[in-house]
Tab-separated table of C-alpha atoms and ligand atoms in Angstrom:
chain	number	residue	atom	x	y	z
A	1	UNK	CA	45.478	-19.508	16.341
A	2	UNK	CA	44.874	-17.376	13.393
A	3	UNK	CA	41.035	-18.517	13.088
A	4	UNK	CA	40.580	-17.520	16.469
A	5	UNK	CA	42.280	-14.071	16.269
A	6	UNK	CA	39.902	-12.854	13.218
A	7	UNK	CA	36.974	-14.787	15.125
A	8	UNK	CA	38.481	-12.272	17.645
A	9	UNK	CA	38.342	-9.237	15.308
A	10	UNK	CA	35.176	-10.349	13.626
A	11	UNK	CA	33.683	-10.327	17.595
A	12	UNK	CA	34.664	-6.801	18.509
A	13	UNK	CA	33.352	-5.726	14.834
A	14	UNK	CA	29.878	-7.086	15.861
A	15	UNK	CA	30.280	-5.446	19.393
A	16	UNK	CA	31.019	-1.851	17.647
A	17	UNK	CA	28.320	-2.517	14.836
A	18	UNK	CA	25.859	-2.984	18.064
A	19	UNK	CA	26.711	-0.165	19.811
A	20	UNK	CA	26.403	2.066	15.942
A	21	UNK	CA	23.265	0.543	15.763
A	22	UNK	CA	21.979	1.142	19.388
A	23	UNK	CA	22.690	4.961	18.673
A	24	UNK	CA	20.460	5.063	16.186
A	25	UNK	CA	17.763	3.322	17.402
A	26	UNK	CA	17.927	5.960	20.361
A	27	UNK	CA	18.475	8.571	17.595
A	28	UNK	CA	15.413	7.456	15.891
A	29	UNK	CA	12.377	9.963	16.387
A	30	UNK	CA	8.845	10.220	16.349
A	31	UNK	CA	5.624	11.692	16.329
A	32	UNK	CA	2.713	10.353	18.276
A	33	UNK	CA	-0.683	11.716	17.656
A	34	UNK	CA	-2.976	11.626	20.740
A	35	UNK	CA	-6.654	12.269	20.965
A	36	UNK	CA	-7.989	15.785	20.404
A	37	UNK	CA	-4.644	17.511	20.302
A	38	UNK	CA	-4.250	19.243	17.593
A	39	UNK	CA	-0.910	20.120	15.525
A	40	UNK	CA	1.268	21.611	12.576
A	41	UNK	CA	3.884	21.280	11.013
A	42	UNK	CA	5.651	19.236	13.930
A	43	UNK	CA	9.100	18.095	12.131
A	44	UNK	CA	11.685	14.731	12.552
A	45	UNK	CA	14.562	14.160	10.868
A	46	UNK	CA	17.085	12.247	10.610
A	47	UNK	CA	20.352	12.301	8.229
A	48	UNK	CA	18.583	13.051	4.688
A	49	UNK	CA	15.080	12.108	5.885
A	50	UNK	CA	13.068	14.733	6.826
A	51	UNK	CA	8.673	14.730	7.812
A	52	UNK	CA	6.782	17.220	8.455
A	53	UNK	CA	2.951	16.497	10.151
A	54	UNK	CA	-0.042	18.262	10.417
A	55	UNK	CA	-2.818	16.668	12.628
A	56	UNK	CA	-6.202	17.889	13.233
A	57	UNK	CA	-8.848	15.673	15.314
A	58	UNK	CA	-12.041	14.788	13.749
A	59	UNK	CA	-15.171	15.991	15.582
A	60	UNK	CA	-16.606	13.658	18.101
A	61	UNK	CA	-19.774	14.507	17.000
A	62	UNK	CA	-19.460	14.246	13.819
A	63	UNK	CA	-19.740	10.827	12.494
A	64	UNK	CA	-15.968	10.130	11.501
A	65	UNK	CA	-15.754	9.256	8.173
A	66	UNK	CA	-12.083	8.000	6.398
A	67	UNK	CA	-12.697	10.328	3.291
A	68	UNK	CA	-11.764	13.365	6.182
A	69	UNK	CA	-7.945	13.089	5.729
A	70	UNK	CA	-7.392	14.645	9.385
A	71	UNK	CA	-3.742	13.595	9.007
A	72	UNK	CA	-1.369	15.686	6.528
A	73	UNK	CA	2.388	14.624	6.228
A	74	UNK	CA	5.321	16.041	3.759
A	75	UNK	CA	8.477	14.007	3.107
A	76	UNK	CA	11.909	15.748	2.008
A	77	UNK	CA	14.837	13.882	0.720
A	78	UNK	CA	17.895	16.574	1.147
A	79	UNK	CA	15.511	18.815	2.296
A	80	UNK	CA	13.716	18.651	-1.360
A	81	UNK	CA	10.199	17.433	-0.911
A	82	UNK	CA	9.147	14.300	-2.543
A	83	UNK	CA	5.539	13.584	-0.928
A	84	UNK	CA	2.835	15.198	0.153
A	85	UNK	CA	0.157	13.519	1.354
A	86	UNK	CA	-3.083	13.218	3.649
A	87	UNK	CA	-4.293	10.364	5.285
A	88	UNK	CA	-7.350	9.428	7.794
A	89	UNK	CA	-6.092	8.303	11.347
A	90	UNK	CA	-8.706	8.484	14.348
A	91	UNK	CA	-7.775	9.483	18.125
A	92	UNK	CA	-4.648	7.708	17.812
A	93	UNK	CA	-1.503	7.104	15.341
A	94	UNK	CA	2.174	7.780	14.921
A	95	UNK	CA	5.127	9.005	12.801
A	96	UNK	CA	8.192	7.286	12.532
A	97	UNK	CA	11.449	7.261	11.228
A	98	UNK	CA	13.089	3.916	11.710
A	99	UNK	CA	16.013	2.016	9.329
A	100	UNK	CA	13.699	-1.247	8.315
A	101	UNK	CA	16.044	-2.511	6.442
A	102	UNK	CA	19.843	-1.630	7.991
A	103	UNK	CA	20.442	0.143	4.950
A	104	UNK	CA	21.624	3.658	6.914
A	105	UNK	CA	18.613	5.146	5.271
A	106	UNK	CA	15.733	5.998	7.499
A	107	UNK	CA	11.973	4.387	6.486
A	108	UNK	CA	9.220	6.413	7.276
A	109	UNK	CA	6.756	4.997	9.059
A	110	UNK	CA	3.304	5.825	9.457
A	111	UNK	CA	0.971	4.301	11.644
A	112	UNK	CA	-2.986	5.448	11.301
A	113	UNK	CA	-5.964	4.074	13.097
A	114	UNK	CA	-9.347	3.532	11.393
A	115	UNK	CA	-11.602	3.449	14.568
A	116	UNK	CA	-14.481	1.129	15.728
A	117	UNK	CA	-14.428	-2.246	18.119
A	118	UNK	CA	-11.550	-4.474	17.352
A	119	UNK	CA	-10.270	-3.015	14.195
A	120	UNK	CA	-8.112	-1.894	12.286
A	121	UNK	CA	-4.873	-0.684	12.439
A	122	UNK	CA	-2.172	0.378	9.228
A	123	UNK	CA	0.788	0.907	8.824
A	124	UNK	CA	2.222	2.930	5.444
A	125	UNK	CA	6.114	3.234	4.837
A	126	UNK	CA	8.018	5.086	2.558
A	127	UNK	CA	11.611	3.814	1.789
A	128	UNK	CA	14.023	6.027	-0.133
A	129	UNK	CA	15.651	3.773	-3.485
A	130	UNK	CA	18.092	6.158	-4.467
A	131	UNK	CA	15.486	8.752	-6.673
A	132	UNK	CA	12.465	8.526	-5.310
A	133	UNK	CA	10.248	7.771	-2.011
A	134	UNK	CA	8.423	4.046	-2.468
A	135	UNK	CA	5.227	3.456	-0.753
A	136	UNK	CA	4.077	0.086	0.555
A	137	UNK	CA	1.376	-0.694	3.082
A	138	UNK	CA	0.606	-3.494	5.787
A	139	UNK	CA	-3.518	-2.836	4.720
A	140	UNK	CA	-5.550	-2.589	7.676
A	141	UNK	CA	-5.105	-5.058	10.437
A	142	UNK	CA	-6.825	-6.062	13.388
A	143	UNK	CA	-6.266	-4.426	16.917
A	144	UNK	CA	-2.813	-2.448	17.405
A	145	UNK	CA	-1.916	-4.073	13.818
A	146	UNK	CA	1.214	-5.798	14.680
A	147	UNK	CA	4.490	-4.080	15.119
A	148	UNK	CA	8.232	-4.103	13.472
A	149	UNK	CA	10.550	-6.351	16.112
A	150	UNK	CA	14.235	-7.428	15.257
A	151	UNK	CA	13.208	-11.324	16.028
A	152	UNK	CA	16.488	-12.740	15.170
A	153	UNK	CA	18.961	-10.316	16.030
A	154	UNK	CA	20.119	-9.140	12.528
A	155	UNK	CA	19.436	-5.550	12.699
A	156	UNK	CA	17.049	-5.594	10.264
A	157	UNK	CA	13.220	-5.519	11.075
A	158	UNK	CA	10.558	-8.091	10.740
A	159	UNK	CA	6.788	-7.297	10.735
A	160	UNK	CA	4.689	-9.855	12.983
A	161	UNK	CA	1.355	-10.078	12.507
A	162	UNK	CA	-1.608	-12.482	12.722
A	163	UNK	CA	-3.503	-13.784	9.908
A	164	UNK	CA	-6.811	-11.956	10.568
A	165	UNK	CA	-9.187	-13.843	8.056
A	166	UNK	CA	-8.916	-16.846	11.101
A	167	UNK	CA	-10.967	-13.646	13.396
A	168	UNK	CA	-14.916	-14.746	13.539
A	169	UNK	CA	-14.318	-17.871	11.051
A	170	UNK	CA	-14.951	-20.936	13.645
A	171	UNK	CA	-15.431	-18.430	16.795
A	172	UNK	CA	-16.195	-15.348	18.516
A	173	UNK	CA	-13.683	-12.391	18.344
A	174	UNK	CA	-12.407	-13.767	21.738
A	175	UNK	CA	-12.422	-17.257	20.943
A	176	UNK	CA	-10.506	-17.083	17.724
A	177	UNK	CA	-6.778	-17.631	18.175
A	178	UNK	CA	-5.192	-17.046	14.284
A	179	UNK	CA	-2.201	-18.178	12.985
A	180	UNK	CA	1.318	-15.792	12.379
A	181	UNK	CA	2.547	-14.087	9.924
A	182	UNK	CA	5.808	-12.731	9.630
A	183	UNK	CA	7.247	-10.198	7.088
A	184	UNK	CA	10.830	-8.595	6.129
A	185	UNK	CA	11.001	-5.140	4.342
A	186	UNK	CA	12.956	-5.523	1.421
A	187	UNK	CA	13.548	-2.662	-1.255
A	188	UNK	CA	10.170	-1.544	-0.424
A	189	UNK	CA	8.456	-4.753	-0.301
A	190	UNK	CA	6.734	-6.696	2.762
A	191	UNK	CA	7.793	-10.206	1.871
A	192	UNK	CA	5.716	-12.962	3.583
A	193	UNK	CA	8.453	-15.179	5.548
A	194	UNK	CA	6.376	-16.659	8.265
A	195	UNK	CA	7.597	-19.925	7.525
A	196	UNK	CA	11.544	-19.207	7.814
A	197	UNK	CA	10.942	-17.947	11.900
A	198	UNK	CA	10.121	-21.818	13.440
A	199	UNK	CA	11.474	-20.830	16.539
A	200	UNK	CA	8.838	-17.933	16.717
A	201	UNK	CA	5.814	-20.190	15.280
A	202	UNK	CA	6.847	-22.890	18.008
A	203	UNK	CA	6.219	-20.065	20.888
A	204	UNK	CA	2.883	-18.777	19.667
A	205	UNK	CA	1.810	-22.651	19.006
A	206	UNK	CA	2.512	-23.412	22.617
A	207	UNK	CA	0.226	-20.115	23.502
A	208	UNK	CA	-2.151	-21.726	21.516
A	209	UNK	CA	-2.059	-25.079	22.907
A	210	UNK	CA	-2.380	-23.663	26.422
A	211	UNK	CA	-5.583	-21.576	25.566
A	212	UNK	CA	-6.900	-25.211	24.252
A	213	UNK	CA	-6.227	-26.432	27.328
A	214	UNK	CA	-8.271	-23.546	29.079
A	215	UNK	CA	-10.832	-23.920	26.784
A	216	UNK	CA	-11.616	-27.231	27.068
A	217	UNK	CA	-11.817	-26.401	30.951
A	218	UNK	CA	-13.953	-23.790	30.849
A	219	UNK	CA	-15.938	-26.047	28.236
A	220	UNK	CA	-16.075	-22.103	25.784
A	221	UNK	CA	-15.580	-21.497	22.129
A	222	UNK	CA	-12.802	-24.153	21.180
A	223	UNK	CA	-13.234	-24.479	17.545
A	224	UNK	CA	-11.766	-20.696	16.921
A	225	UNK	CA	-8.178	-21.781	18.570
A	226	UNK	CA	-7.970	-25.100	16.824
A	227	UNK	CA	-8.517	-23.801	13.580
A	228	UNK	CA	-5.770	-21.099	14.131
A	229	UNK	CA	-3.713	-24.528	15.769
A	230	UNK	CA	-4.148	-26.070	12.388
A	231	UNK	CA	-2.874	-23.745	10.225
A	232	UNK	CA	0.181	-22.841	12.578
A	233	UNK	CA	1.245	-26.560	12.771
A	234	UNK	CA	0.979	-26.464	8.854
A	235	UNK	CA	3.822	-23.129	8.936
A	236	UNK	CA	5.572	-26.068	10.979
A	237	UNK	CA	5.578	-28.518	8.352
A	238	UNK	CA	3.277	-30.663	10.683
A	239	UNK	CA	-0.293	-30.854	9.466
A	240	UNK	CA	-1.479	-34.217	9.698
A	241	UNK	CA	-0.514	-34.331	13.791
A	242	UNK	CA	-2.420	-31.021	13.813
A	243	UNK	CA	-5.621	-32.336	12.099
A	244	UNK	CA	-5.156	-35.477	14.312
A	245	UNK	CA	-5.102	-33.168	17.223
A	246	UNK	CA	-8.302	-31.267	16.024
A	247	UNK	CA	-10.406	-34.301	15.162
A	248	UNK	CA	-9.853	-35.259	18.748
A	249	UNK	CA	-10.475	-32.057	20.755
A	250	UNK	CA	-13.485	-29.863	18.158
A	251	UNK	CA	-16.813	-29.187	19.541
A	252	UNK	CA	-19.203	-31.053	17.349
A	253	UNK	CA	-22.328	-29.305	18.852
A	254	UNK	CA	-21.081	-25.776	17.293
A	255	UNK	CA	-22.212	-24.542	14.208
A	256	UNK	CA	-20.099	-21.730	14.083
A	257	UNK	CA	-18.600	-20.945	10.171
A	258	UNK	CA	-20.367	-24.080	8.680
A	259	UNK	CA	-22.305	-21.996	6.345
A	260	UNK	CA	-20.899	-19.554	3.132
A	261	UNK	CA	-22.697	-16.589	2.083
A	262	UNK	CA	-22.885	-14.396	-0.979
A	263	UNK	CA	-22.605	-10.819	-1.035
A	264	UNK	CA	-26.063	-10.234	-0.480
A	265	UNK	CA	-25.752	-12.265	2.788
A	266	UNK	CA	-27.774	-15.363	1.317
A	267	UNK	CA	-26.724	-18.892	2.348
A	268	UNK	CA	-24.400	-20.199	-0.552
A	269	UNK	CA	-23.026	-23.660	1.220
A	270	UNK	CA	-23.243	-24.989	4.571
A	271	UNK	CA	-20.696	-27.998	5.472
A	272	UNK	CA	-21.566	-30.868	7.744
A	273	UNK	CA	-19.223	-30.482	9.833
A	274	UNK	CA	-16.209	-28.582	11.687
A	275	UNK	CA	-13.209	-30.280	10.210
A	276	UNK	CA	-15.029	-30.041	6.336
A	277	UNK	CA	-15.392	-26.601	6.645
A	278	UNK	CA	-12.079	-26.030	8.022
A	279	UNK	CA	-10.106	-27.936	5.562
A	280	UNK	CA	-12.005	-25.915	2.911
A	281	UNK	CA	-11.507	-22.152	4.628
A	282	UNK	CA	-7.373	-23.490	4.552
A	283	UNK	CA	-7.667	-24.028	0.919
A	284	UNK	CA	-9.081	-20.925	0.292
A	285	UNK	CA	-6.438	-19.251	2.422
A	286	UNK	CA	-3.867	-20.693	0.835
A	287	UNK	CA	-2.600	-22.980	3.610
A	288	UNK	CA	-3.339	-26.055	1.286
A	289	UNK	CA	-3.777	-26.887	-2.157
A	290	UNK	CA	-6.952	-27.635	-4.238
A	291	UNK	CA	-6.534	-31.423	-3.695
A	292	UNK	CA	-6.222	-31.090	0.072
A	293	UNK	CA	-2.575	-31.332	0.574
A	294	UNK	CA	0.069	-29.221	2.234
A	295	UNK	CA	1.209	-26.508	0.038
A	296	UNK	CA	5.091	-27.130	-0.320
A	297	UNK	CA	7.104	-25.422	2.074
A	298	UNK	CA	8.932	-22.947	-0.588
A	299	UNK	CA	9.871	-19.898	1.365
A	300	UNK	CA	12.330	-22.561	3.554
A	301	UNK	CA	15.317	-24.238	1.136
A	302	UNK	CA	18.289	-24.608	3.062
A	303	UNK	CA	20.286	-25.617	0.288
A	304	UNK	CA	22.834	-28.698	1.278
A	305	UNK	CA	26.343	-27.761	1.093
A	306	UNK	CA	29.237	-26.092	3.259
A	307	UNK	CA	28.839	-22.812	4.506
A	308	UNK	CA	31.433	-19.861	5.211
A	309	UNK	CA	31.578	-16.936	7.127
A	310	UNK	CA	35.036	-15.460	5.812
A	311	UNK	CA	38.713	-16.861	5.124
A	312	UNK	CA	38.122	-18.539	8.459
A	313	UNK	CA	39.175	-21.948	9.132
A	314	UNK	CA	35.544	-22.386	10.180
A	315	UNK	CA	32.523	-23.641	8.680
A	316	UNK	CA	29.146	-24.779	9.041
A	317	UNK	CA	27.521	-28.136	7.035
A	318	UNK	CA	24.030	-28.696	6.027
A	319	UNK	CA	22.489	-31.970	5.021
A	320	UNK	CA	19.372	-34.135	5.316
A	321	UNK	CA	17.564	-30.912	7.244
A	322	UNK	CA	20.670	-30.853	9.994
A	323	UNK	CA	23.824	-28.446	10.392
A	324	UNK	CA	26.873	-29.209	12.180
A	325	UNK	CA	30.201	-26.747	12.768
A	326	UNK	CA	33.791	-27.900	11.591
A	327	UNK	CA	37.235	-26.588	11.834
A	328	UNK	CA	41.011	-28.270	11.716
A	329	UNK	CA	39.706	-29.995	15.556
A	330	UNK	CA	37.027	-31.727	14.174
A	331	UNK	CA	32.838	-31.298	14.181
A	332	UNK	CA	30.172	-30.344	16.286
A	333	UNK	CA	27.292	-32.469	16.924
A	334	UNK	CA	24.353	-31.985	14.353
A	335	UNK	CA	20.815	-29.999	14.925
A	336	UNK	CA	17.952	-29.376	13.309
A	337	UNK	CA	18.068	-26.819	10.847
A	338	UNK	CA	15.257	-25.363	12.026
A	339	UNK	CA	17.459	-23.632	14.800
A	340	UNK	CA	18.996	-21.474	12.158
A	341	UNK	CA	17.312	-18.946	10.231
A	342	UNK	CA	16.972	-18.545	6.787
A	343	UNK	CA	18.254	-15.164	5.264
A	344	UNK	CA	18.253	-15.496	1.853
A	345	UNK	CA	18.817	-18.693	-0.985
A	346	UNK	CA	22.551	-20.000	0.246
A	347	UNK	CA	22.563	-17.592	2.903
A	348	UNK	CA	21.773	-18.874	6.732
A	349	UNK	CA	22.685	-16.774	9.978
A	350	UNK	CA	22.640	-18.962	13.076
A	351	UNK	CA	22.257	-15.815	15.451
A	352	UNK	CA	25.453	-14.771	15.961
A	353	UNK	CA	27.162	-14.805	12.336
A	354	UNK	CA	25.686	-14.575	8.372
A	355	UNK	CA	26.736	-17.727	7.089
A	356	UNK	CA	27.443	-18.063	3.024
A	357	UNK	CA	27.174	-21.352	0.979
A	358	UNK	CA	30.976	-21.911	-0.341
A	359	UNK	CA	29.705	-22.073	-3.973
A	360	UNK	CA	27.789	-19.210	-4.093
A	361	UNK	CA	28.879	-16.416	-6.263
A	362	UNK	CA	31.927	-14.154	-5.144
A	363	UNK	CA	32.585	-10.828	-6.229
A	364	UNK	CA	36.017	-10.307	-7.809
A	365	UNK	CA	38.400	-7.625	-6.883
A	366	UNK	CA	40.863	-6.784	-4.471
A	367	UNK	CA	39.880	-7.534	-0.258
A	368	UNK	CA	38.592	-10.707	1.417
A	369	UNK	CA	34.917	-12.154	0.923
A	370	UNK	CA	32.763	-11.781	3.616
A	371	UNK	CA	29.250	-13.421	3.846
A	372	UNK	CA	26.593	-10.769	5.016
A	373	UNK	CA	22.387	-11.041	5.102
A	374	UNK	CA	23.006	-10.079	0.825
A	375	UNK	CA	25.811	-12.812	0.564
A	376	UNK	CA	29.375	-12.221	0.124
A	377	UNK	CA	30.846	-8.984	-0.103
A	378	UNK	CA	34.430	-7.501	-0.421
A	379	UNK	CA	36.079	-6.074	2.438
B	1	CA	CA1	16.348	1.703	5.334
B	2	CA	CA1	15.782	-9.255	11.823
């Protein structure tokens, strides 16, 4: 009775945390900048944070060059100013403040575009650490850039993305189909964890799959896709039924990306075939090692043990890649660990609770150990 009452407690907490953090998301502000509409000094804030834009629109007619900073933005901690900077954005962009990481503290977000077919979108935050504003960017990206989405339901905000180096490689623009990649914000870093989101990487792979299928229909470009299949079954943990799946279904009549060039364009290397080249480009990517084989899955330890939530009679087990519940009744039936996502080492949340491995450390001091997305905590 008593585990259910706090799972009680610990249930309306999560209901009043959502509704806290639905205010602020609807509290959260922004500048967009549109076309040839000009602006100063427009201003959002929000608690300490406070930005202050400028925008003017480059000249049509003018060729548009990125060294005219057309985009002027001041940041103020406690209304002190910390930043001032200028930055190139073309036709379109946008200011935001937005709480990346669920620390109460506002990020802000700037989004710029660089102009031309295709191309390229960035995003630059600034995160307050307790002194001073830190700066990190996404670099340039393809298209609209990729976006911050809560994909698990923590409250905190991933980055998703697409590997662009896979765009042109094996394919046109069209018929390339790259790989994800998935990033947290973390004390001002983007932190590649593409390969703790299977659940996300499954979705996109069956995307891919079904454009394969089209493809091989309408007899176009199929090369592009598989090589982005490849590498996405490798974020999986399954490369050799990917490469199986790619020596079956590649176009051997295209001689798209067989050849390397040099900076001055020359013709360094050209590879017999589809699956040579494409085993090297994942090498250089980083997708495999020198000798070939699958670079070890590091980002993903679920470490084996018994994992708590609180003083709850409650708890969750991992082993051999599979978690199961237990309490005083008995055990639930064991799944993949891939259904759960990985926070942090010896920290798991399975969408609904953060889960804590029993032995990891415990602060000492007076109140009960909770496990949250940073571990346990005293409450
Ligand atoms: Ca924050
Ligand atoms: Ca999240």
């Amino acid at each position: 009775m008593k585990t259910i009452n706090y799972l009680l407690c610990l249930f309306s907490l999560n209901t009043f945390m959502m509704l806290g953090l639905t205010n602020r998301i609807l509290a959260t502000s922004n500048i967009e900048i549109e076309g040839d509409t000009p602006f100063t000094d427009k201003i959002i804030q929000s608690g300490a944070i406070k930005v202050s834009v400028s925008y003017t629109p480059n000249d049509v007619n003018v060729s548009g060059s990125s060294d005219d900073k057309n985009l002027t933005y001041s940041i103020y901690y406690n209304d002190q100013k910390q930043i001032e900077a200028k930055d190139y954005t073309r036709y379109t962009g946008e200011v935001v403040l937005q709480d990346l990481d669920k620390n109460g503290i506002n990020e802000v977000v700037i989004r710029t575009f660089s102009g031309g077919a295709h191309c390229c979108t960035n995003h630059i935050i600034y995160t307050w650490d307790n002194t001073q504003f830190i700066k990190t960017e996404t670099g340039y990206l393809d298209g609209n850039g990729g976006g911050f989405e809560d994909i698990n339901g923590d409250g905190t905000l991933e980055f998703l993305t697409y590997d662009n180096s896979f765009l042109y490689k094996f394919s046109s623009y069209a018929g390339s189909f790259p790989p994800s990649l998935i990033y947290n914000f973390e004390k001002g870093k983007l932190n590649n964890i593409t390969r703790n989101h299977p659940k996300i990487l499954r979705e996109t792979l069956q995307r891919m799959y079904e454009a394969i299928k089209e493809r091989q229909k309408d007899d176009y470009e199929i090369n592009g896709v598989l090589a982005g299949y490849v590498a996405q079954k490798i974020l999986l943990g399954e490369y050799e039924e990917g490469w199986k799946f790619m020596l079956a279904h590649y176009d051997k009549n295209s001689d798209w990306g067989l050849e390397t060039y040099d900076e001055q364009g020359n013709v360094t290397n050209k590879y017999p075939d589809f699956p040579t080249a494409l085993k090297a480009f994942l090498i250089q990517q980083n997708y495999l090692k020198e000798n070939g084989e699958v670079q070890s899955n590091s980002l993903m330890k679920f470490r084996e043990g018994n994992y708590w939530i609180g003083s709850v009679g409650m708890g969750l087990t991992i082993k051999n890649e599979q978690y199961q519940y237990y309490d005083e009744e008995g055990e639930s039936s064991w799944q993949p660990v891939s259904q759960l996502t990985y926070v942090k080492d010896g920290v798991v949340f399975d969408g609904e609770q953060y889960w804590c491995l029993s032995s990891l450390a415990q602060p000492r001091g007076d109140g009960i150990a909770v496990c949250q997305a940073s571990g346990w905590v005293l409450q």
